[in-house]
XYZ file of C-alpha atoms in Angstrom:
529
model
C 213.699 -3.326 271.555
C 214.909 0.484 271.368
C 214.352 2.716 274.694
C 210.049 4.173 274.734
C 209.073 1.506 272.269
C 207.127 -0.703 274.670
C 205.404 2.929 275.756
C 204.580 3.973 272.359
C 203.653 0.558 271.060
C 201.305 0.545 274.257
C 199.927 4.168 273.342
C 199.691 3.191 269.913
C 197.276 0.043 270.635
C 194.565 2.214 272.855
C 194.684 5.019 269.925
C 193.846 2.460 267.267
C 191.370 0.721 269.435
C 189.482 4.267 269.979
C 190.380 6.067 267.350
C 190.955 3.986 264.357
C 190.187 6.677 262.271
C 193.056 9.368 262.633
C 195.942 9.219 260.726
C 198.650 9.604 262.897
C 200.683 10.595 259.783
C 199.705 11.542 256.506
C 202.364 10.070 254.107
C 201.141 6.702 255.581
C 198.002 6.810 254.701
C 198.770 7.066 251.444
C 201.281 4.827 250.677
C 199.877 1.716 253.049
C 198.402 -0.545 250.532
C 195.419 -0.583 252.187
C 194.318 -4.640 252.751
C 195.312 -4.431 256.520
C 193.139 -1.589 257.369
C 190.500 -2.932 254.813
C 190.413 -6.214 256.573
C 190.120 -4.791 260.487
C 186.938 -2.277 258.293
C 185.450 -5.457 257.070
C 185.768 -6.998 261.086
C 184.633 -3.776 262.532
C 181.854 -3.636 259.922
C 179.568 -6.570 262.187
C 179.410 -4.876 265.024
C 177.043 -2.958 265.409
C 177.652 0.663 265.862
C 175.014 1.035 268.980
C 177.057 -1.146 270.681
C 180.593 -0.528 270.466
C 182.703 -0.604 273.018
C 183.577 3.257 274.438
C 186.432 2.725 276.961
C 187.711 4.909 279.969
C 191.003 4.097 280.401
C 191.459 5.400 283.827
C 188.434 3.681 285.269
C 188.745 0.827 282.925
C 185.067 1.051 282.281
C 183.101 0.232 278.965
C 179.849 3.212 278.222
C 178.177 3.185 275.490
C 178.756 6.093 272.710
C 177.360 7.922 270.246
C 177.833 5.538 266.138
C 178.248 8.935 264.798
C 181.135 9.856 266.893
C 183.159 6.851 266.133
C 182.919 6.423 262.664
C 180.735 7.226 260.462
C 177.130 6.675 260.329
C 177.530 3.708 257.232
C 179.469 3.513 254.189
C 177.024 6.189 252.648
C 177.569 8.573 254.824
C 177.628 11.748 252.648
C 180.593 13.421 254.951
C 182.479 11.204 254.794
C 185.249 12.321 251.840
C 185.334 9.448 249.816
C 181.959 9.446 249.071
C 182.011 13.055 247.259
C 181.187 14.123 243.616
C 184.695 12.318 241.600
C 185.265 16.055 240.721
C 185.788 17.129 244.204
C 188.208 14.623 245.236
C 189.841 15.945 242.175
C 190.109 19.013 243.586
C 190.622 18.469 247.144
C 194.427 16.623 245.293
C 194.478 20.897 244.216
C 195.761 22.697 246.927
C 198.053 20.803 248.298
C 200.065 20.424 245.733
C 199.856 24.077 244.029
C 200.986 25.094 247.910
C 203.625 21.877 247.820
C 205.099 23.188 244.581
C 205.400 27.093 245.992
C 207.169 25.308 248.826
C 210.231 23.878 246.737
C 209.671 26.632 244.305
C 210.790 28.657 246.778
C 213.920 26.829 247.148
C 215.491 27.307 243.636
C 213.818 30.648 242.803
C 216.680 32.168 244.858
C 219.512 30.282 242.930
C 220.145 32.492 240.106
C 220.257 36.001 242.059
C 223.325 34.300 244.013
C 225.744 36.296 242.139
C 223.817 39.637 242.069
C 223.891 38.521 246.027
C 227.283 38.484 246.394
C 227.954 41.840 244.277
C 225.282 44.005 246.260
C 226.949 42.931 250.006
C 229.822 41.486 249.289
C 230.392 38.121 249.849
C 231.469 34.572 249.007
C 229.793 32.392 246.804
C 229.165 30.168 250.524
C 227.801 32.611 252.298
C 225.401 33.286 249.146
C 224.078 30.325 248.892
C 223.369 29.864 252.411
C 219.510 31.444 252.149
C 218.894 28.316 249.345
C 220.522 25.967 252.330
C 218.744 27.765 255.566
C 215.610 27.388 253.683
C 215.885 23.539 252.396
C 216.897 22.562 256.056
C 213.644 24.858 256.928
C 211.256 22.615 254.730
C 212.754 19.640 256.976
C 210.604 20.452 259.419
C 207.857 19.523 258.059
C 206.804 17.211 259.631
C 207.402 17.683 262.689
C 205.162 20.622 262.871
C 202.524 18.873 259.916
C 201.690 15.839 262.143
C 201.031 17.794 265.452
C 198.776 20.186 264.300
C 197.006 18.688 261.705
C 196.480 15.658 264.196
C 195.023 18.159 266.540
C 192.993 20.696 264.815
C 192.732 19.402 261.301
C 194.936 19.462 257.619
C 192.959 22.305 256.292
C 193.522 24.915 258.898
C 197.131 24.059 258.803
C 197.088 24.456 254.455
C 195.093 27.314 255.378
C 197.809 28.979 257.541
C 201.086 27.772 255.953
C 200.655 29.793 252.414
C 199.860 33.805 254.135
C 201.985 32.996 256.952
C 204.927 31.671 254.052
C 204.212 34.827 251.692
C 204.268 37.244 254.659
C 207.804 35.831 255.488
C 208.666 36.148 251.899
C 207.611 39.834 251.050
C 210.194 40.510 254.124
C 212.742 38.085 252.397
C 212.447 40.665 249.410
C 212.710 43.614 251.600
C 216.248 42.363 252.865
C 219.019 45.365 253.482
C 221.267 41.833 254.665
C 222.610 38.853 254.135
C 221.924 37.669 257.941
C 218.071 39.170 257.563
C 217.877 37.282 253.669
C 218.689 34.155 255.981
C 216.286 34.252 258.840
C 213.254 35.226 256.615
C 214.135 32.772 254.077
C 214.460 30.101 256.885
C 210.835 31.005 259.118
C 209.796 31.506 254.733
C 210.440 27.736 254.608
C 209.501 26.596 257.304
C 206.176 28.164 257.034
C 205.253 26.544 253.510
C 206.591 23.281 254.970
C 204.045 21.321 256.527
C 201.949 21.125 253.063
C 204.807 18.704 252.334
C 204.090 15.970 254.738
C 200.434 16.504 255.227
C 199.156 16.320 251.240
C 200.216 12.752 251.025
C 197.002 12.205 253.571
C 194.341 14.679 252.354
C 195.405 12.515 248.642
C 194.736 9.137 250.824
C 190.794 10.663 253.145
C 189.641 11.709 249.283
C 190.413 8.482 247.704
C 190.175 4.115 248.385
C 193.719 2.701 248.284
C 192.675 1.025 245.095
C 192.246 4.986 243.431
C 195.263 6.294 244.506
C 197.765 5.316 242.167
C 196.988 8.277 239.872
C 196.215 11.036 241.993
C 199.943 10.388 244.357
C 201.520 10.508 241.544
C 200.178 13.825 240.390
C 201.353 15.039 243.527
C 204.273 13.952 244.578
C 205.174 15.094 240.786
C 204.398 18.651 241.732
C 207.117 19.055 244.858
C 209.450 17.462 242.171
C 208.345 19.750 239.234
C 209.469 23.204 241.795
C 213.388 23.341 241.676
C 213.226 22.406 238.188
C 210.751 25.387 237.309
C 212.763 27.301 240.138
C 215.304 28.538 238.300
C 214.173 29.265 234.715
C 211.752 31.889 236.553
C 214.824 33.389 238.858
C 216.867 33.528 236.263
C 214.026 35.616 233.819
C 212.805 37.821 236.954
C 216.899 38.652 239.084
C 217.878 39.887 234.633
C 215.023 41.735 234.334
C 213.156 42.848 237.402
C 216.093 42.428 240.468
C 216.736 39.891 242.932
C 214.408 41.098 245.265
C 211.571 39.904 242.330
C 212.953 36.216 243.118
C 211.235 35.767 246.620
C 207.940 38.257 245.559
C 207.371 36.415 242.789
C 206.759 33.022 245.106
C 204.553 35.651 246.515
C 201.746 35.306 243.845
C 202.050 31.099 244.024
C 201.259 31.198 247.693
C 198.081 33.620 246.473
C 196.824 31.372 243.612
C 196.966 28.396 246.156
C 195.464 30.324 249.221
C 192.018 31.193 247.167
C 192.400 27.229 246.010
C 192.359 26.346 249.373
C 189.256 29.099 250.684
C 187.471 26.519 247.900
C 188.103 22.920 249.996
C 187.588 21.465 253.150
C 188.087 19.000 256.098
C 188.798 15.702 254.747
C 190.372 14.508 258.215
C 188.138 11.797 259.356
C 189.007 12.419 263.045
C 188.517 16.264 262.923
C 185.098 15.758 261.041
C 183.462 13.474 262.825
C 184.545 15.574 266.239
C 182.896 18.916 264.727
C 179.429 16.893 264.147
C 179.520 15.562 267.750
C 179.690 18.981 268.326
C 176.962 20.363 266.196
C 174.840 17.348 267.333
C 175.566 18.221 271.384
C 177.085 14.653 270.947
C 180.035 14.030 273.683
C 183.265 13.679 271.570
C 185.506 9.712 272.020
C 187.526 9.443 274.768
C 190.749 9.646 273.945
C 194.116 7.569 274.678
C 196.040 10.463 276.005
C 195.316 11.845 279.549
C 194.939 15.857 277.218
C 196.603 18.002 274.241
C 200.078 18.101 275.576
C 199.932 14.198 275.967
C 199.000 13.734 272.240
C 201.401 16.387 270.716
C 204.222 14.895 272.745
C 203.513 11.279 271.618
C 203.392 12.763 267.677
C 206.452 14.632 268.506
C 207.804 11.545 269.248
C 206.098 9.558 266.400
C 207.762 12.663 263.761
C 211.194 13.340 265.797
C 212.539 11.120 268.041
C 211.613 7.506 266.679
C 212.768 8.178 262.765
C 216.411 9.281 264.567
C 216.439 6.008 266.061
C 215.268 4.157 263.540
C 218.171 6.254 260.934
C 220.481 4.952 263.742
C 219.258 0.841 264.151
C 217.061 0.171 260.981
C 219.167 -0.875 258.283
C 216.590 -0.583 256.018
C 215.850 3.235 256.847
C 219.352 3.571 256.851
C 220.230 3.071 253.250
C 217.142 3.493 252.052
C 217.384 7.716 253.495
C 220.560 7.560 252.414
C 221.039 6.262 248.857
C 217.448 9.095 248.504
C 219.699 11.735 250.236
C 222.190 11.515 248.508
C 219.940 11.899 244.856
C 218.517 14.449 246.114
C 221.973 16.395 247.637
C 223.004 15.920 243.710
C 219.815 17.548 242.550
C 220.383 21.035 245.007
C 223.739 20.502 244.016
C 223.253 21.286 240.995
C 221.910 24.919 241.127
C 225.468 25.998 242.033
C 226.581 23.660 239.060
C 224.662 24.109 236.290
C 225.063 27.744 236.260
C 229.265 27.414 236.503
C 229.687 24.917 234.159
C 226.960 26.547 231.659
C 227.937 30.107 231.792
C 231.657 29.121 231.962
C 231.879 26.416 229.000
C 228.958 27.705 227.171
C 229.158 31.576 228.169
C 225.066 31.050 228.597
C 223.585 33.980 230.023
C 221.740 33.764 233.243
C 218.023 33.421 231.486
C 219.800 30.580 229.492
C 221.046 28.755 231.909
C 218.097 28.844 233.807
C 216.278 27.090 231.161
C 218.926 24.471 231.049
C 216.578 23.054 234.252
C 213.670 22.261 231.985
C 215.592 19.003 231.608
C 214.824 18.123 235.569
C 211.417 18.849 234.722
C 211.302 16.337 231.838
C 213.083 13.509 233.755
C 210.763 13.605 237.198
C 207.199 13.713 234.295
C 208.947 10.890 232.792
C 209.376 9.069 236.127
C 205.448 9.479 236.573
C 204.700 6.724 233.280
C 207.109 4.286 234.606
C 206.228 4.450 238.551
C 202.092 3.850 237.018
C 203.856 1.135 234.312
C 205.456 -0.565 237.184
C 202.378 -0.887 239.479
C 199.877 -2.401 236.196
C 202.440 -4.510 234.915
C 204.346 -5.154 238.086
C 202.873 -5.010 241.553
C 198.808 -5.158 240.722
C 199.237 -9.043 238.945
C 200.760 -10.000 242.363
C 198.144 -8.203 244.239
C 195.805 -10.472 242.210
C 197.501 -13.837 242.629
C 197.423 -13.381 246.262
C 193.905 -12.575 246.030
C 193.502 -16.049 243.670
C 195.177 -17.641 246.365
C 192.664 -17.322 249.562
C 194.722 -14.011 250.799
C 193.619 -10.750 250.881
C 195.577 -9.304 248.400
C 198.404 -8.853 250.586
C 201.530 -7.815 248.647
C 205.612 -8.519 250.119
C 206.860 -5.116 250.369
C 209.665 -5.564 248.485
C 207.388 -5.592 245.344
C 207.206 -1.955 245.892
C 210.931 -1.807 244.910
C 210.694 -1.930 240.856
C 210.452 1.523 240.232
C 213.931 1.704 242.206
C 215.878 -0.698 240.491
C 214.577 0.173 237.242
C 215.509 4.007 237.991
C 219.420 2.877 239.656
C 220.594 3.252 236.159
C 219.749 6.857 235.693
C 221.402 8.420 238.089
C 224.558 7.353 237.051
C 224.358 7.260 233.980
C 223.037 10.496 233.529
C 226.147 12.159 235.885
C 228.827 9.944 233.800
C 226.804 11.155 230.571
C 227.056 14.775 232.260
C 230.943 14.794 233.180
C 232.492 13.963 230.104
C 230.415 15.786 227.441
C 230.386 18.653 229.175
C 233.127 20.472 227.644
C 233.619 22.852 224.717
C 233.838 20.623 221.682
C 231.069 18.817 222.337
C 227.348 20.787 221.861
C 225.499 21.649 225.262
C 222.671 20.092 223.841
C 224.690 16.439 225.436
C 224.585 17.835 229.159
C 221.712 19.356 228.505
C 220.122 16.160 227.712
C 222.316 13.954 230.167
C 220.065 15.333 233.297
C 216.841 13.902 232.004
C 217.601 10.354 232.974
C 219.193 11.697 236.304
C 215.945 13.586 237.264
C 214.235 10.251 236.121
C 216.139 7.959 238.017
C 216.036 9.915 241.289
C 211.908 10.418 241.535
C 210.886 7.218 240.437
C 213.880 6.100 243.219
C 211.756 8.564 245.905
C 209.233 7.441 244.918
C 209.360 3.748 245.033
C 211.478 3.918 248.557
C 208.470 5.858 250.194
C 205.986 3.412 249.291
C 208.208 0.431 250.378
C 209.241 1.946 253.529
C 205.411 2.129 254.336
C 204.807 -1.242 253.365
C 207.281 -2.837 255.395
C 206.996 -0.760 258.609
C 202.642 -0.338 258.661
C 200.910 2.350 259.284
C 202.948 4.254 262.212
C 205.969 3.127 262.223
C 206.179 3.593 258.974
C 205.797 7.131 259.034
C 208.338 6.850 260.979
C 210.874 5.527 258.632
C 209.669 8.316 255.925
C 209.942 10.973 258.680
C 213.326 9.918 258.931
C 213.915 9.622 255.415
C 212.908 13.701 255.171
C 214.799 14.589 257.531
C 218.437 13.494 255.903
C 216.948 14.721 252.652
C 216.581 18.045 253.012
C 219.096 18.120 255.096
C 221.948 16.716 252.901
C 220.424 18.847 250.240
C 220.446 21.991 252.159
C 224.207 21.332 253.034
C 225.573 20.371 249.675
C 225.519 23.531 247.808
C 227.871 25.152 249.851
C 230.725 22.971 249.033
C 229.473 22.112 245.457
C 231.490 25.044 243.360
C 234.560 24.355 245.468
C 235.034 20.736 244.514
C 233.770 21.727 240.399
C 236.417 24.433 241.123
C 239.056 22.446 242.461
C 238.770 18.900 239.859
C 237.520 19.884 237.144
C 233.485 19.167 235.862
C 234.661 16.528 234.336
C 235.871 14.327 237.660
C 233.563 16.160 239.969
C 230.273 15.317 238.437
C 232.052 11.673 238.221
C 233.120 11.573 241.754
C 229.280 12.050 242.166
C 228.857 9.240 239.767
C 230.818 7.203 241.268
C 229.034 7.678 244.552
C 225.548 6.552 242.750
C 227.280 3.087 241.210
C 227.742 2.930 245.261
C 225.327 3.500 246.448
C 223.307 1.901 243.631
C 222.367 -1.905 244.878
C 220.969 -1.108 247.685
C 217.316 -1.274 246.064
C 218.357 -4.569 244.676
C 219.591 -5.697 247.295
C 216.804 -5.084 249.692
C 214.917 -6.569 246.772
C 216.100 -10.030 247.759
C 216.716 -10.015 251.002
C 214.877 -7.436 252.383
C 211.929 -10.353 254.398
C 215.051 -11.303 256.198
C 216.269 -8.001 256.874
C 212.653 -7.194 258.443
C 212.876 -9.765 260.419
C 214.880 -9.082 262.897
C 213.655 -5.448 263.040
C 212.623 -4.022 266.107
C 209.522 -2.440 264.554
C 208.558 -5.220 262.628
């Protein structure tokens, strides 16, 4: 068994007994089916809240604890976000979605300014793309920052801090006088915006029961994928008409809008709400399985960094799914460099026209949402009903979450080969533009399916680490790919450079199909199952 796993499991067992309401990972809570958790809650409903045990870890004694501190005051507690009016619950999906959109918009809005940066500061294309790379790498640190902060201080304060900090660093980036300053400030800008990408899913889970999460979850997940699609469009127009600095300053307006929305939101994190209510009622706080706050932070860092790296190396499911999703994500970011090269060089597009090409990415991403919802409705939910009819609690093997990935896996090679062999002067520009749609559709379909599968396969805490591992690899590769994209296209040509990516997509295409067939056997040998 991997080192440290037993220690982590021991702490987590205590954590679940005494603070079952705490969501150690926002992403985990979003995608879990809720069956196991609902079953546990049903058991606890049979316990008199007044007699609920409160264990002292050091002395081993049981004391009586106020029920309002440990759990809601019954199923109709008005302070429970799941009991809020429908309009209010729907509204709380918007702030994290807008911040997530702004975060990923910031990655791609810069790319139309690369030629200007090359000319202004006399740097190579690779160096001019570094501000994109460092920003994307910073987004990968979101879970590492967000988990300890949101679990300790609540989600709302993280949102309130994220947007203003991101705006300040972005403003500084716009005033940069050299490439070094731009890279540094872009990194901290991405770091400030990144927490929403990790904890936004938890906010949705806080206000929606598992059976009602499909639509808000799909819409939330769409938002960070629309950012890379719309960023080059906006960036192209502001670069041409206002100058490259406005690619940064435009992002500030989105951050301000997100901040205004967040000020109207309320805290949704269960343990934070209950702790504040305890203070308001002068009740003692619930005991913690951790001796001090630093121990809790160390535990959460283990969940969001150390364990994900271990799972990335030792778990075949995590490794291959993360590799597949990360490659797809990296190709998307490689297009930030490739699209302008292709459409300016082959078709003579202007900067603004080349930016508009990325709208095809947005169209494909939007089409992925109904695909995922249809798979859930027509393929997954019937299995849930069948399981309940057979006397179960509705639990379904996690492999049935892979349907969107299996369907979407066809879209990637189709889109890439289509683009590779039609992006030439004797074929209309419309053909390679349309080719981006099936690629983007398959990319997002695979991503959503992979995330849901990892959570269902590894459950709560381990599933959070598996998704964090996916994120770390995804943003690392996504940040690096644009650095060598132009060299690859110049040396191999548009047709074979894109075909190379297509061949890799074909090689990775069996991943969801193999896991659908053999996933159960692989999970049996897992140290984290």
